[in-house]
PDB file of C-alpha atoms in Angstrom:
ATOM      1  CA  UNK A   1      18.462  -3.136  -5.305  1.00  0.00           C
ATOM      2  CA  UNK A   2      15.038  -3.968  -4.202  1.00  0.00           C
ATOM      3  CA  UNK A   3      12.193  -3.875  -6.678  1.00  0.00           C
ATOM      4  CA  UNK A   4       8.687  -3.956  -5.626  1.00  0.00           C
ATOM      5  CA  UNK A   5       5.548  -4.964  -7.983  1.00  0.00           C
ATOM      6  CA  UNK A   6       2.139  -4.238  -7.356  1.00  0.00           C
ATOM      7  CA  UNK A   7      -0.669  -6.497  -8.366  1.00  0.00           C
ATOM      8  CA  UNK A   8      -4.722  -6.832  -7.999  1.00  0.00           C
ATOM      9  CA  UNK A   9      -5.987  -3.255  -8.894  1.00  0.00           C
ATOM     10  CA  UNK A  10      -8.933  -3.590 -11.218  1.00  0.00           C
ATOM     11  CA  UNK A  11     -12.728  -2.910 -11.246  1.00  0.00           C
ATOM     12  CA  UNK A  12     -15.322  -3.293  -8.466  1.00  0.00           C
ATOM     13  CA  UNK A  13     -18.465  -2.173  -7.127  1.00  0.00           C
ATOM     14  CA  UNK A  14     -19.388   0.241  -4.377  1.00  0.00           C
ATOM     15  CA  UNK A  15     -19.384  -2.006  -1.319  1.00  0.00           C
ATOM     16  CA  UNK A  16     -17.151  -4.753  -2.478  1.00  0.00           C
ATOM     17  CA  UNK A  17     -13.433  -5.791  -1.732  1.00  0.00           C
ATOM     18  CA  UNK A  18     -10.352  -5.796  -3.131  1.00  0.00           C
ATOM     19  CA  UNK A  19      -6.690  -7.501  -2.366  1.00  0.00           C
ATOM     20  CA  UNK A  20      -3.668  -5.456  -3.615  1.00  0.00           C
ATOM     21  CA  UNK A  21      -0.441  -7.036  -3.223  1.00  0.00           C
ATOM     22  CA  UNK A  22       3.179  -5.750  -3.638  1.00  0.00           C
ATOM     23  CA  UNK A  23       6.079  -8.515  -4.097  1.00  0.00           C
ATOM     24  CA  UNK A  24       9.360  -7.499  -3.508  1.00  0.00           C
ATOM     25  CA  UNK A  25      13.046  -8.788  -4.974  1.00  0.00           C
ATOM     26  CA  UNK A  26      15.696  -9.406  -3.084  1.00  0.00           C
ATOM     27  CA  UNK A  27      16.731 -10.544   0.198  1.00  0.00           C
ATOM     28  CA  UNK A  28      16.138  -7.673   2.747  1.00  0.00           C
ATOM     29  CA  UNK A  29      12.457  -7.685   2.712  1.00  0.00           C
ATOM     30  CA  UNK A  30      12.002  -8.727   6.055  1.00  0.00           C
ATOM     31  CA  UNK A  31      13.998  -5.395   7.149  1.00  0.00           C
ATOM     32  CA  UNK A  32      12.191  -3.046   5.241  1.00  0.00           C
ATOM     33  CA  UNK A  33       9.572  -0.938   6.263  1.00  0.00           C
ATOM     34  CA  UNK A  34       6.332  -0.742   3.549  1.00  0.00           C
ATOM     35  CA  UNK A  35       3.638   1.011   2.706  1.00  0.00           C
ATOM     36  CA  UNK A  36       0.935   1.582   0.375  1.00  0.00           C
ATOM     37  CA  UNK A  37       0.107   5.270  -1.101  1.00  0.00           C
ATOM     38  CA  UNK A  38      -2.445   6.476  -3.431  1.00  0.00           C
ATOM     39  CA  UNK A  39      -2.559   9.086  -5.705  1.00  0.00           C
ATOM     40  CA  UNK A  40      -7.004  10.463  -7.117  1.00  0.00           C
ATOM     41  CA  UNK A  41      -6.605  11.816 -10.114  1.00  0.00           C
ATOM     42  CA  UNK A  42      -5.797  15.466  -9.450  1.00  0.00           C
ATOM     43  CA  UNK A  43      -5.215  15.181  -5.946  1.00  0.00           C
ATOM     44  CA  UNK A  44      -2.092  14.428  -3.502  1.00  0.00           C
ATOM     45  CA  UNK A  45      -0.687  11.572  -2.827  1.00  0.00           C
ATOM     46  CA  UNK A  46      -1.622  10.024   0.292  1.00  0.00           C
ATOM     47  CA  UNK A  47      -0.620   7.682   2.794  1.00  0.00           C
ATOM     48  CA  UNK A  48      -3.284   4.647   3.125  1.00  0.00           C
ATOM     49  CA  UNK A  49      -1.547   2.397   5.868  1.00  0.00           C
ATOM     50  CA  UNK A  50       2.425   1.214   7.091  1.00  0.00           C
ATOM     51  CA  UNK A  51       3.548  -1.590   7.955  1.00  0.00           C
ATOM     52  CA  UNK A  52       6.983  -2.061   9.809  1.00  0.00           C
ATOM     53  CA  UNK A  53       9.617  -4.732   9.325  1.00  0.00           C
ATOM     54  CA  UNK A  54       8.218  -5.807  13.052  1.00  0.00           C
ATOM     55  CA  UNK A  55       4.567  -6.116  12.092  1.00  0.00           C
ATOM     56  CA  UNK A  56       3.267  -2.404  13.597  1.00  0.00           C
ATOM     57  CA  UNK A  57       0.386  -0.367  11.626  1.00  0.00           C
ATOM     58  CA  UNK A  58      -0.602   2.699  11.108  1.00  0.00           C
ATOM     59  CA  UNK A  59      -3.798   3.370   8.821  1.00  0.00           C
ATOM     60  CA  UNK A  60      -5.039   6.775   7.508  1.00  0.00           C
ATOM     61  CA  UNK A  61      -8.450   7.810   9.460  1.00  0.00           C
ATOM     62  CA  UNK A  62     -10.638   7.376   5.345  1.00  0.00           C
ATOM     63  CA  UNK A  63      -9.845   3.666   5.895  1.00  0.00           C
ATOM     64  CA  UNK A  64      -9.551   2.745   9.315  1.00  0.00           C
ATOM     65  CA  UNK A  65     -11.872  -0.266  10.186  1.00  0.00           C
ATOM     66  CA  UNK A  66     -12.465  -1.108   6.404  1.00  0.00           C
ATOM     67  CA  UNK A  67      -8.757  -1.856   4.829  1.00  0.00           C
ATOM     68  CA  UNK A  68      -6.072  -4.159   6.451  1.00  0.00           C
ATOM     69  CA  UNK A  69      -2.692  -4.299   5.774  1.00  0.00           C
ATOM     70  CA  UNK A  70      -0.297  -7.377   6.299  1.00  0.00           C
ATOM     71  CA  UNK A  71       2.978  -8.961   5.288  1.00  0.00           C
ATOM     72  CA  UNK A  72       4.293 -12.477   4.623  1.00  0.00           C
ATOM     73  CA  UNK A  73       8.233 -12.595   5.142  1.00  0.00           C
ATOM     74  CA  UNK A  74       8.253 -16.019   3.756  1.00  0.00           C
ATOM     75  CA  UNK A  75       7.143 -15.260   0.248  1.00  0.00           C
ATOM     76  CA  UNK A  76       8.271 -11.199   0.471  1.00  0.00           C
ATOM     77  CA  UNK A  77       4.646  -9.844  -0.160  1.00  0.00           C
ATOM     78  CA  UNK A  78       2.929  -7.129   1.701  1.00  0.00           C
ATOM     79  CA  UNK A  79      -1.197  -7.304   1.235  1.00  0.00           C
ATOM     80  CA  UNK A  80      -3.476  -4.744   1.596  1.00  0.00           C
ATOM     81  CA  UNK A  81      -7.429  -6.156   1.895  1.00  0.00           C
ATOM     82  CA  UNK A  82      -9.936  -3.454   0.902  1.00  0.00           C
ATOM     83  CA  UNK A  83     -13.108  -4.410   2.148  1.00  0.00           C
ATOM     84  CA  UNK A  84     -16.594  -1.661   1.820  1.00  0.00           C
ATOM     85  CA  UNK A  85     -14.842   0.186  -1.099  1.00  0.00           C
ATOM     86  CA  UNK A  86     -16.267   3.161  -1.767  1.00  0.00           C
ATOM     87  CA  UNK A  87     -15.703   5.646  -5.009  1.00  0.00           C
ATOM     88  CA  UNK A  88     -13.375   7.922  -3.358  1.00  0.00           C
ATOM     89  CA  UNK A  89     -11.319   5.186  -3.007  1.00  0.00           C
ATOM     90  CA  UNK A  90     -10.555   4.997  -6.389  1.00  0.00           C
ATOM     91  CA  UNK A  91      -6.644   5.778  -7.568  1.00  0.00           C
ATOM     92  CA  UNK A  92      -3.663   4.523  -8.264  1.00  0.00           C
ATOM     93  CA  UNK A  93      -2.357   2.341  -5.536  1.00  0.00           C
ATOM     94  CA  UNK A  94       1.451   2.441  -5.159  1.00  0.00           C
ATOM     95  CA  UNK A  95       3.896   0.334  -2.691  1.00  0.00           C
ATOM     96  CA  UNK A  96       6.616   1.758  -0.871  1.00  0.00           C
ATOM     97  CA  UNK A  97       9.470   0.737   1.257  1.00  0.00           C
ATOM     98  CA  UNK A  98      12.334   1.446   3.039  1.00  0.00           C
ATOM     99  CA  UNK A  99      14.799   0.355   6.041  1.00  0.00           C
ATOM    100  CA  UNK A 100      13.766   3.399   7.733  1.00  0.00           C
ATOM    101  CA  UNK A 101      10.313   3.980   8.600  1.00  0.00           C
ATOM    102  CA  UNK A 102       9.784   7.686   8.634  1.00  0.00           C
ATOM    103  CA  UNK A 103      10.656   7.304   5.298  1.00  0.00           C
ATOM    104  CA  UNK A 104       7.862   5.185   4.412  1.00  0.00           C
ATOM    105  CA  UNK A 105       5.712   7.577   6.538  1.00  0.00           C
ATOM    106  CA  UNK A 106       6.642  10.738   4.438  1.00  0.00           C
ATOM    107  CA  UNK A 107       6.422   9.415   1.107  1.00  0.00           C
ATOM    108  CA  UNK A 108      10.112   9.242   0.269  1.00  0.00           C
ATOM    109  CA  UNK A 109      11.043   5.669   0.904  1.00  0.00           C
ATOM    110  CA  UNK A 110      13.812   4.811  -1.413  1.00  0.00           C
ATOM    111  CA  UNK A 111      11.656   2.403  -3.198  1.00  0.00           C
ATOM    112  CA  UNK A 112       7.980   2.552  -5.292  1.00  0.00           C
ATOM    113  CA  UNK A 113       6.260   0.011  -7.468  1.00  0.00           C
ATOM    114  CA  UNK A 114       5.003   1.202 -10.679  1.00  0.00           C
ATOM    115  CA  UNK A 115       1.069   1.173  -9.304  1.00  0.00           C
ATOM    116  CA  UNK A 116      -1.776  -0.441  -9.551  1.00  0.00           C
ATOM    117  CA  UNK A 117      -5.278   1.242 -10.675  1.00  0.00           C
ATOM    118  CA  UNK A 118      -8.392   0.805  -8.330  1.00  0.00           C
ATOM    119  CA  UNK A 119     -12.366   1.825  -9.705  1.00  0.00           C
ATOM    120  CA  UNK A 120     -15.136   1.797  -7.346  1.00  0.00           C
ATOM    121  CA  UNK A 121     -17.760   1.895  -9.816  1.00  0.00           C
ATOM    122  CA  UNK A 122     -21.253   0.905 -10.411  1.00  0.00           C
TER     123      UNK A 122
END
């Protein structure tokens, strides 16, 4: 059973950076697909960027060219770098994986991480 924790959400400025990171258990992290969603308070949850067990990404159009996402299979962490935050960035941040990537694309990989909360605030 893989278990994923999410860490670096906090408070920041319009225009500065944040680094969220998700930590997994278990030994089959370098076979899962991840991802990291986020959930505005009263909106949908959406898909930020993917990452699959073979290094491809896939970003949502809001953050393309301003958030990165990457993995180390050596210490079973998947990063995402937010860089020019803005205030609709602010949410929850959540992790998700999978072996199967269109799960991680729809939303319904097997696994989530409790969240993370991000404020773009001045």
């Amino acid at each position: 059973q893989v278990q994923l924790v999410e860490s670096g959400g906090g408070l920041v400025q319009p225009g500065g950076s944040l680094r969220l990171s998700c930590t997994a258990s278990g030994t089959i992290f370098r076979l899962l697909h991840m991802g990291w969603y986020r959930r505005a308070p009263g909106k949908q949850r959406d898909l930020v960027a993917y990452i699959g067990n073979g290094g491809a990404t896939n970003y949502a159009d809001f953050v393309k060219g301003r958030f990165t996402i990457s993995r180390d299979n050596a210490k079973n962490t998947m990063c995402l770098q937010m860089n020019s935050l803005k205030p609709d960035d602010t949410a929850v941040y959540y992790c998700n994986a999978d072996l199967l990537p269109m799960q991680v694309l729809r939303g319904t990989g097997k696994t989530w991480g409790q969240g993370t909360q991000v404020t773009v605030s001045s």
